[in-house]
Short mmCIF file of C-alpha atoms in Angstrom, two decimals:
data_model
loop_
_atom_site.label_atom_id
_atom_site.label_comp_id
_atom_site.label_asym_id
_atom_site.label_seq_id
_atom_site.Cartn_x
_atom_site.Cartn_y
_atom_site.Cartn_z
CA UNK A 17 -2.41 -13.62 -2.41
CA UNK A 18 1.01 -12.51 -2.85
CA UNK A 19 1.61 -11.84 -6.45
CA UNK A 20 5.18 -10.98 -6.41
CA UNK A 21 7.98 -12.02 -4.45
CA UNK A 22 9.84 -9.29 -3.02
CA UNK A 23 13.60 -8.59 -2.62
CA UNK A 24 15.54 -6.20 -0.62
CA UNK A 25 14.95 -2.54 -2.26
CA UNK A 26 17.92 -1.35 -4.51
CA UNK A 27 16.70 2.67 -5.28
CA UNK A 28 18.16 3.88 -1.64
CA UNK A 29 22.06 3.25 -0.80
CA UNK A 30 23.24 2.09 2.47
CA UNK A 31 23.90 5.38 4.05
CA UNK A 32 20.34 6.36 2.99
CA UNK A 33 18.62 3.57 4.17
CA UNK A 34 20.38 3.88 7.65
CA UNK A 35 19.31 7.44 7.58
CA UNK A 36 15.59 6.35 7.09
CA UNK A 37 15.69 3.93 9.67
CA UNK A 38 17.12 6.30 12.47
CA UNK A 39 14.53 8.71 11.49
CA UNK A 40 11.90 6.45 12.05
CA UNK A 41 13.38 5.66 15.41
CA UNK A 42 12.62 9.22 16.28
CA UNK A 43 16.16 10.44 16.52
CA UNK A 44 16.95 14.03 15.48
CA UNK A 45 19.66 14.99 12.78
CA UNK A 46 22.48 15.40 15.20
CA UNK A 47 21.97 12.20 16.83
CA UNK A 48 21.78 10.45 13.61
CA UNK A 49 24.90 12.15 12.36
CA UNK A 50 26.66 11.15 15.42
CA UNK A 51 25.37 7.46 14.99
CA UNK A 52 26.56 7.16 11.61
CA UNK A 53 29.99 8.80 12.13
CA UNK A 54 30.71 5.98 14.67
CA UNK A 55 29.05 3.32 12.47
CA UNK A 56 31.82 0.86 11.47
CA UNK A 57 30.22 0.55 7.92
CA UNK A 58 30.88 4.08 6.94
CA UNK A 59 34.14 4.25 8.30
CA UNK A 60 36.68 5.84 5.95
CA UNK A 61 33.54 8.06 4.49
CA UNK A 62 33.61 11.73 5.00
CA UNK A 63 32.17 12.91 8.31
CA UNK A 64 28.54 13.90 8.35
CA UNK A 65 26.73 16.93 10.29
CA UNK A 66 23.36 17.55 11.06
CA UNK A 67 22.98 19.78 8.03
CA UNK A 68 24.16 16.51 5.94
CA UNK A 69 21.48 14.51 7.40
CA UNK A 70 18.70 16.93 6.88
CA UNK A 71 19.64 17.05 2.99
CA UNK A 72 19.66 13.51 3.21
CA UNK A 73 16.23 13.18 4.48
CA UNK A 74 14.85 15.32 1.71
CA UNK A 75 16.60 12.97 -0.99
CA UNK A 76 15.33 9.99 0.82
CA UNK A 77 11.71 11.38 1.10
CA UNK A 78 11.87 12.14 -2.56
CA UNK A 79 13.32 8.88 -3.80
CA UNK A 80 10.74 7.14 -1.77
CA UNK A 81 7.62 9.11 -2.73
CA UNK A 82 8.66 8.66 -6.42
CA UNK A 83 9.09 5.09 -6.17
CA UNK A 84 5.54 4.63 -4.57
CA UNK A 85 4.01 6.79 -7.18
CA UNK A 86 5.69 4.78 -9.70
CA UNK A 87 4.18 1.65 -8.01
CA UNK A 88 0.67 3.29 -7.58
CA UNK A 89 0.83 4.10 -11.28
CA UNK A 90 1.70 0.97 -12.71
CA UNK A 91 -1.14 -0.75 -10.56
CA UNK A 92 -3.67 1.90 -12.11
CA UNK A 93 -4.44 3.22 -8.21
CA UNK A 94 -5.96 6.51 -7.77
CA UNK A 95 -3.55 8.86 -5.52
CA UNK A 96 -5.15 11.89 -3.56
CA UNK A 97 -1.98 13.76 -3.57
CA UNK A 98 -3.24 16.58 -1.52
CA UNK A 99 -3.98 14.22 1.70
CA UNK A 100 -0.67 12.42 1.29
CA UNK A 101 1.16 12.03 4.54
CA UNK A 102 4.79 13.36 4.19
CA UNK A 103 7.93 11.85 5.19
CA UNK A 104 6.37 8.61 6.49
CA UNK A 105 7.52 6.37 3.59
CA UNK A 106 3.59 5.40 3.14
CA UNK A 107 1.03 6.28 0.47
CA UNK A 108 -2.67 5.87 0.42
CA UNK A 109 -4.14 5.13 -2.93
CA UNK A 110 -7.42 3.98 -3.99
CA UNK A 111 -8.40 1.00 -6.42
CA UNK A 112 -11.49 1.32 -8.64
CA UNK A 113 -11.18 -2.36 -9.58
CA UNK A 114 -11.62 -3.54 -6.21
CA UNK A 115 -13.45 -0.59 -4.69
CA UNK A 116 -11.19 -0.46 -1.93
CA UNK A 117 -8.19 1.55 -0.31
CA UNK A 118 -4.72 0.46 -0.70
CA UNK A 119 -1.86 1.09 1.48
CA UNK A 120 1.77 1.37 0.00
CA UNK A 121 4.50 1.10 2.65
CA UNK A 122 8.12 1.42 1.93
CA UNK A 123 9.97 -1.14 4.23
CA UNK A 124 13.94 -1.63 4.54
CA UNK A 125 13.47 -5.32 4.58
CA UNK A 126 11.14 -6.38 1.96
CA UNK A 127 11.02 -3.11 -0.50
CA UNK A 128 7.65 -1.82 -1.16
CA UNK A 129 4.58 -3.62 0.33
CA UNK A 130 1.20 -2.81 -1.17
CA UNK A 131 -1.80 -3.83 0.94
CA UNK A 132 -5.30 -3.85 -0.21
CA UNK A 133 -7.79 -2.99 2.60
CA UNK A 134 -9.84 -6.03 3.00
CA UNK A 135 -11.35 -8.23 5.83
CA UNK A 136 -9.09 -11.35 6.00
CA UNK A 137 -10.04 -14.77 5.52
CA UNK A 138 -8.20 -18.10 6.59
CA UNK A 139 -6.14 -18.14 3.61
CA UNK A 140 -4.61 -14.83 3.51
CA UNK A 141 -4.49 -14.03 7.33
CA UNK A 142 -0.95 -15.36 7.95
CA UNK A 143 0.54 -13.31 4.99
CA UNK A 144 -1.42 -10.15 6.19
CA UNK A 145 -0.48 -10.66 9.74
CA UNK A 146 3.38 -11.23 8.77
CA UNK A 147 3.03 -7.92 6.75
CA UNK A 148 1.61 -5.95 9.67
CA UNK A 149 4.26 -7.43 12.08
CA UNK A 150 6.89 -6.23 9.78
CA UNK A 151 5.57 -2.94 9.57
CA UNK A 152 4.81 -2.47 13.22
CA UNK A 153 8.60 -3.69 13.75
CA UNK A 154 10.25 -1.45 11.42
CA UNK A 155 8.01 1.78 12.70
CA UNK A 156 8.40 0.99 16.17
CA UNK A 157 4.91 0.87 16.93
CA UNK A 158 2.89 -0.61 19.46
CA UNK A 159 -0.65 -1.59 19.44
CA UNK A 160 -2.57 -0.87 22.38
CA UNK A 161 -4.46 -3.92 24.12
CA UNK A 162 -7.90 -3.23 22.65
CA UNK A 163 -6.59 -3.00 19.17
CA UNK A 164 -4.83 -6.61 19.66
CA UNK A 165 -8.19 -8.16 19.96
CA UNK A 166 -9.78 -6.33 17.18
CA UNK A 167 -9.61 -7.72 13.52
CA UNK A 168 -6.66 -7.36 11.17
CA UNK A 169 -8.43 -4.42 9.29
CA UNK A 170 -9.04 -2.40 12.49
CA UNK A 171 -5.29 -3.23 13.51
CA UNK A 172 -3.95 -2.04 10.10
CA UNK A 173 -6.23 1.14 10.04
CA UNK A 174 -4.81 1.78 13.55
CA UNK A 175 -1.16 1.49 12.14
CA UNK A 176 -1.78 3.79 9.39
CA UNK A 177 -3.52 6.57 11.40
CA UNK A 178 -0.31 6.31 13.90
CA UNK A 179 2.10 6.52 10.77
CA UNK A 180 0.29 9.67 9.54
CA UNK A 181 0.24 11.35 12.90
CA UNK A 182 3.99 10.88 12.92
CA UNK A 183 4.17 12.55 9.48
CA UNK A 184 2.09 15.58 10.44
CA UNK B 6 13.78 0.25 -8.81
CA UNK B 7 12.68 -2.44 -6.24
CA UNK B 8 10.72 -5.49 -6.16
CA UNK B 9 7.11 -5.22 -5.03
CA UNK B 10 4.73 -7.41 -3.00
CA UNK B 11 0.99 -6.79 -3.69
CA UNK B 12 -1.28 -8.12 -0.98
CA UNK B 13 -4.78 -8.24 -2.36
CA UNK B 14 -6.17 -10.85 0.22
CA UNK B 15 -8.80 -13.18 -0.29
CA UNK B 16 -11.44 -11.81 2.23
CA UNK B 17 -14.22 -9.05 1.77
CA UNK B 18 -13.48 -5.66 0.80
CA UNK B 19 -15.18 -3.29 3.23
CA UNK B 20 -17.63 -0.50 1.77
CA UNK B 21 -15.53 2.56 1.12
CA UNK B 22 -16.25 6.05 2.40
CA UNK B 23 -17.70 8.47 -0.20
CA UNK B 24 -14.83 9.21 -2.42
CA UNK B 25 -14.61 12.87 -4.02
CA UNK B 26 -12.83 12.69 -7.50
CA UNK B 27 -11.22 15.80 -8.90
CA UNK B 28 -10.08 16.34 -12.46
CA UNK B 29 -6.51 15.60 -12.97
CA UNK B 30 -4.29 19.08 -13.22
CA UNK B 31 -3.45 18.09 -16.63
CA UNK B 32 -7.13 19.28 -17.82
CA UNK B 33 -5.93 22.62 -16.85
CA UNK B 34 -2.90 22.20 -19.21
CA UNK B 35 -5.38 20.88 -21.87
CA UNK B 36 -7.58 24.08 -21.61
CA UNK B 37 -4.55 26.29 -21.43
CA UNK B 38 -3.42 24.74 -25.01
CA UNK B 39 -6.73 25.30 -26.53
CA UNK B 40 -6.85 29.01 -25.12
CA UNK B 41 -3.34 29.87 -26.44
CA UNK B 42 -3.85 27.84 -29.69
CA UNK B 43 -7.03 30.04 -30.45
CA UNK B 44 -5.30 33.23 -29.48
CA UNK B 45 -2.27 32.25 -31.79
CA UNK B 46 -4.76 31.46 -34.56
CA UNK B 47 -6.47 34.98 -33.97
CA UNK B 48 -3.27 36.61 -33.96
CA UNK B 49 -2.16 34.88 -37.40
CA UNK B 50 -5.53 35.95 -38.91
CA UNK B 51 -4.84 39.70 -37.93
CA UNK B 52 -1.09 39.75 -39.32
CA UNK B 53 -2.42 38.01 -42.41
CA UNK B 54 -5.20 40.47 -42.99
CA UNK B 55 -2.65 43.37 -42.35
CA UNK B 56 -0.05 41.75 -44.69
CA UNK B 57 -2.64 41.68 -47.47
CA UNK B 58 -3.68 45.20 -46.91
CA UNK B 59 0.12 46.37 -46.84
CA UNK B 60 0.68 44.56 -49.95
CA UNK B 61 -2.26 46.41 -51.57
CA UNK B 62 -0.94 49.76 -50.41
CA UNK B 63 2.23 48.99 -52.31
CA UNK B 64 0.77 50.51 -55.73
CA UNK B 65 0.09 53.66 -54.12
CA UNK B 66 2.31 56.79 -53.84
CA UNK B 67 4.50 57.26 -50.92
CA UNK B 68 2.99 59.77 -48.99
CA UNK B 69 -0.48 58.09 -49.22
CA UNK B 70 1.26 54.71 -48.42
CA UNK B 71 2.98 55.86 -45.17
CA UNK B 72 -0.26 57.25 -43.49
CA UNK B 73 -1.95 54.17 -44.25
CA UNK B 74 0.76 52.13 -42.85
CA UNK B 75 0.23 54.07 -39.67
CA UNK B 76 -3.42 52.94 -39.79
CA UNK B 77 -2.70 49.34 -40.49
CA UNK B 78 -0.35 49.41 -37.38
CA UNK B 79 -2.89 51.04 -35.35
CA UNK B 80 -5.21 48.37 -36.77
CA UNK B 81 -2.91 45.30 -35.62
CA UNK B 82 -2.25 46.96 -32.32
CA UNK B 83 -6.17 47.28 -31.28
CA UNK B 84 -6.83 43.86 -32.59
CA UNK B 85 -4.27 42.19 -30.46
CA UNK B 86 -5.09 44.26 -27.49
CA UNK B 87 -8.65 43.31 -27.71
CA UNK B 88 -7.76 39.76 -28.18
CA UNK B 89 -5.74 39.85 -24.93
CA UNK B 90 -8.39 41.75 -23.24
CA UNK B 91 -10.49 38.68 -23.88
CA UNK B 92 -7.90 35.55 -23.58
CA UNK B 93 -6.28 36.91 -20.63
CA UNK B 94 -8.94 36.84 -18.01
CA UNK B 95 -9.89 33.49 -19.37
CA UNK B 96 -6.54 31.98 -18.51
CA UNK B 97 -6.48 33.86 -14.92
CA UNK B 98 -10.03 32.33 -13.93
CA UNK B 99 -9.33 28.39 -15.64
CA UNK B 100 -7.34 27.27 -12.77
CA UNK B 101 -10.13 28.14 -10.35
CA UNK B 102 -12.57 26.63 -12.46
CA UNK B 103 -11.09 23.33 -12.86
CA UNK B 104 -10.53 23.61 -9.18
CA UNK B 105 -14.10 24.03 -8.45
CA UNK B 106 -14.88 20.72 -10.47
CA UNK B 107 -15.71 17.46 -8.28
CA UNK B 108 -17.47 14.39 -8.92
CA UNK B 109 -19.02 11.59 -6.61
CA UNK B 110 -19.78 8.07 -7.93
CA UNK B 111 -20.33 6.32 -4.68
CA UNK B 112 -23.75 5.74 -3.27
CA UNK B 113 -26.81 5.55 -5.32
CA UNK B 114 -26.22 8.40 -7.80
CA UNK B 115 -23.40 10.28 -9.62
CA UNK B 116 -22.85 13.68 -8.45
CA UNK B 117 -21.33 16.25 -10.79
CA UNK B 118 -20.32 19.76 -9.11
CA UNK B 119 -19.12 22.64 -11.44
CA UNK B 120 -18.79 26.39 -11.92
CA UNK B 121 -17.34 29.44 -10.34
CA UNK B 122 -19.93 32.08 -10.37
CA UNK B 123 -22.90 29.80 -11.27
CA UNK B 124 -22.34 26.71 -9.08
CA UNK B 125 -24.13 23.79 -10.66
CA UNK B 126 -24.49 20.53 -8.74
CA UNK B 127 -26.15 17.75 -10.92
CA UNK B 128 -27.51 14.58 -9.55
CA UNK B 129 -27.98 11.49 -11.75
CA UNK B 130 -29.51 8.48 -9.89
CA UNK B 131 -28.22 5.09 -11.28
CA UNK B 132 -31.75 4.18 -12.03
CA UNK B 133 -31.98 6.98 -14.74
CA UNK B 134 -28.79 6.03 -16.28
CA UNK B 135 -29.23 4.66 -19.89
CA UNK B 136 -25.77 5.02 -21.60
CA UNK B 137 -22.01 5.51 -20.36
CA UNK B 138 -19.31 6.13 -22.74
CA UNK B 139 -15.81 7.72 -22.70
CA UNK B 140 -14.23 10.31 -24.81
CA UNK B 141 -10.52 10.59 -25.67
CA UNK B 142 -9.74 13.84 -27.86
CA UNK B 143 -6.52 14.38 -29.50
CA UNK B 144 -5.37 16.74 -26.82
CA UNK B 145 -6.86 14.18 -24.08
CA UNK B 146 -4.36 11.63 -25.52
CA UNK B 147 -1.52 13.96 -25.38
CA UNK B 148 -2.11 14.76 -21.81
CA UNK B 149 -3.43 11.12 -20.90
CA UNK B 150 -6.61 12.03 -19.51
CA UNK B 151 -10.24 10.99 -20.66
CA UNK B 152 -13.83 12.12 -19.96
CA UNK B 153 -16.72 9.69 -18.88
CA UNK B 154 -20.15 10.63 -20.47
CA UNK B 155 -23.39 9.64 -18.68
CA UNK B 156 -26.47 9.82 -20.69
CA UNK B 157 -29.99 9.61 -18.65
CA UNK B 158 -33.40 8.81 -19.56
CA UNK B 159 -34.98 12.05 -18.74
CA UNK B 160 -32.65 14.04 -21.20
CA UNK B 161 -35.05 16.37 -23.23
CA UNK B 162 -35.11 17.37 -27.02
CA UNK B 163 -32.75 16.75 -29.61
CA UNK B 164 -29.34 17.48 -27.48
CA UNK B 165 -26.19 15.79 -28.55
CA UNK B 166 -24.40 16.60 -25.29
CA UNK B 167 -24.40 13.93 -22.79
CA UNK B 168 -26.25 14.52 -19.72
CA UNK B 169 -23.25 14.65 -17.34
CA UNK B 170 -19.50 14.78 -18.25
CA UNK B 171 -16.60 13.69 -15.76
CA UNK B 172 -13.67 15.58 -17.35
CA UNK B 173 -10.08 15.34 -17.07
CA UNK B 174 -9.88 11.81 -15.43
CA UNK B 175 -6.61 9.86 -15.41
CA UNK B 176 -8.04 6.49 -14.53
CA UNK B 177 -11.34 7.08 -16.81
CA UNK B 178 -11.50 3.46 -17.79
CA UNK B 179 -11.43 2.19 -14.33
CA UNK B 180 -14.32 4.75 -13.18
CA UNK B 181 -16.41 3.87 -16.46
CA UNK B 182 -16.13 0.13 -15.35
CA UNK B 183 -17.10 1.04 -11.65
CA UNK B 184 -20.19 2.92 -12.64
CA UNK B 185 -21.05 0.00 -15.02
CA UNK B 186 -20.66 -2.64 -12.33
CA UNK B 187 -22.96 -0.51 -10.03
CA UNK B 188 -25.48 0.14 -12.76
CA UNK B 189 -25.59 -3.66 -13.41
CA UNK B 190 -25.87 -4.56 -9.83
CA UNK B 191 -28.40 -2.07 -9.77
CA UNK B 192 -30.43 -3.27 -12.55
CA UNK B 193 -30.36 -6.99 -11.76
CA UNK B 194 -32.20 -6.15 -8.37
CA UNK B 195 -34.78 -4.30 -10.35
CA UNK B 196 -35.63 -7.40 -12.56
CA UNK B 197 -37.57 -10.45 -11.41
CA UNK B 198 -40.52 -10.75 -8.92
CA UNK B 199 -40.14 -8.99 -5.64
CA UNK B 200 -38.63 -10.87 -2.69
CA UNK B 201 -40.22 -10.68 0.61
CA UNK B 202 -36.77 -9.71 1.90
CA UNK B 203 -34.21 -7.22 0.47
CA UNK B 204 -31.76 -10.04 -0.84
CA UNK B 205 -28.53 -8.66 -2.57
CA UNK B 206 -27.70 -10.74 -5.86
CA UNK B 207 -24.17 -9.94 -6.56
CA UNK B 208 -21.47 -11.91 -4.52
CA UNK B 209 -19.80 -9.19 -2.98
CA UNK B 210 -22.77 -7.32 -1.46
CA UNK B 211 -24.07 -10.93 -0.46
CA UNK B 212 -20.90 -11.61 1.61
CA UNK B 213 -20.90 -8.35 3.00
CA UNK B 214 -24.30 -9.08 4.38
CA UNK B 215 -23.68 -12.28 5.54
CA UNK B 216 -20.65 -10.79 7.59
CA UNK B 217 -22.93 -8.02 9.10
CA UNK B 218 -25.60 -10.37 10.24
CA UNK B 219 -23.03 -12.82 11.75
CA UNK B 220 -21.30 -10.04 13.60
CA UNK B 221 -25.02 -8.75 14.86
CA UNK B 222 -25.51 -12.16 16.12
CA UNK B 223 -21.94 -12.49 17.92
CA UNK B 224 -22.88 -8.98 19.68
CA UNK B 225 -26.18 -10.46 20.95
CA UNK B 226 -24.83 -13.46 22.23
CA UNK B 227 -22.25 -11.44 24.00
CA UNK B 228 -24.64 -9.25 25.64
CA UNK B 229 -26.73 -12.47 26.56
CA UNK B 230 -23.42 -13.99 28.17
CA UNK B 231 -23.05 -10.88 30.40
#
């Protein structure tokens, strides 16, 4: 069940959000700088170079991690910081109340999504499917054919493993 | 700040892997604070003793007073050096000691691993656990950590200390509740007449068992169809 309705996130600026999106698409800093400089939304702002993009990446990473950590602390989740995948906009936590893993994702469209690992029932499957589709779309991940027939839980686990590999 | 969507779902939660719990790093700050406070108290006592000795010397003639002042300074120097020799190695070794601590609560027992030179691994089966409590001292409250104490039936003598202590936990309430739930589920299977088949009594395990059985039936049917 969804316990809170999400709105667009507010802790990243438009420029930082754009950098995050372009990093997720697999662009290098020079390509990101060129795209931002040619974007009409940032017209009139100073010209960005790859050094600026690198600094921005660090700022974005820290902001997202701080926000994810805040959400985890608010919901009394156990974070294993030693195994945290860096620069992925994702955190893996553990909920002692439900005795299951929790995946916290940062998305540009719906802010922070926290998904408790579970075998979906008929009632929650549409919502979980929508969540997974959003994450796959934003992170540009394609599910292999053998995983498409598997349960949503297996699909989520596969998605998480791909995101972790990208971060490492 | 941003809005958050929490998706807890309405299905079954899978059995998680064995989770190793490590004490929070605030436990290290707590130990450092205790050691530094003790060190400070000892130094204050040394200076207080020296002050009383020095005021006692004021009544003596100047030549003797100068000689004895030198002795008092030497006394302070020796005491402070000795206390440093004792406390500094403790401060150096403490981070490694805290890092060596590990707790496991999943499975059929609680496992506590501690120690640097003598590494101790204590296994405490759930069937032996009699009492569970949490302790939060003044320093624990400052650093926002707690301790879960486990007492077992096999404890001997009049020892006031609990059998096992899970120290330096940030989520000590949740972990205590988790252990209590496992304990109650374990104890509920122990009461009553024995069933011919091992049927779980709590809802979560029953649902998990049903899903596992249905999956086995599905796999068997798939093989037959092939």
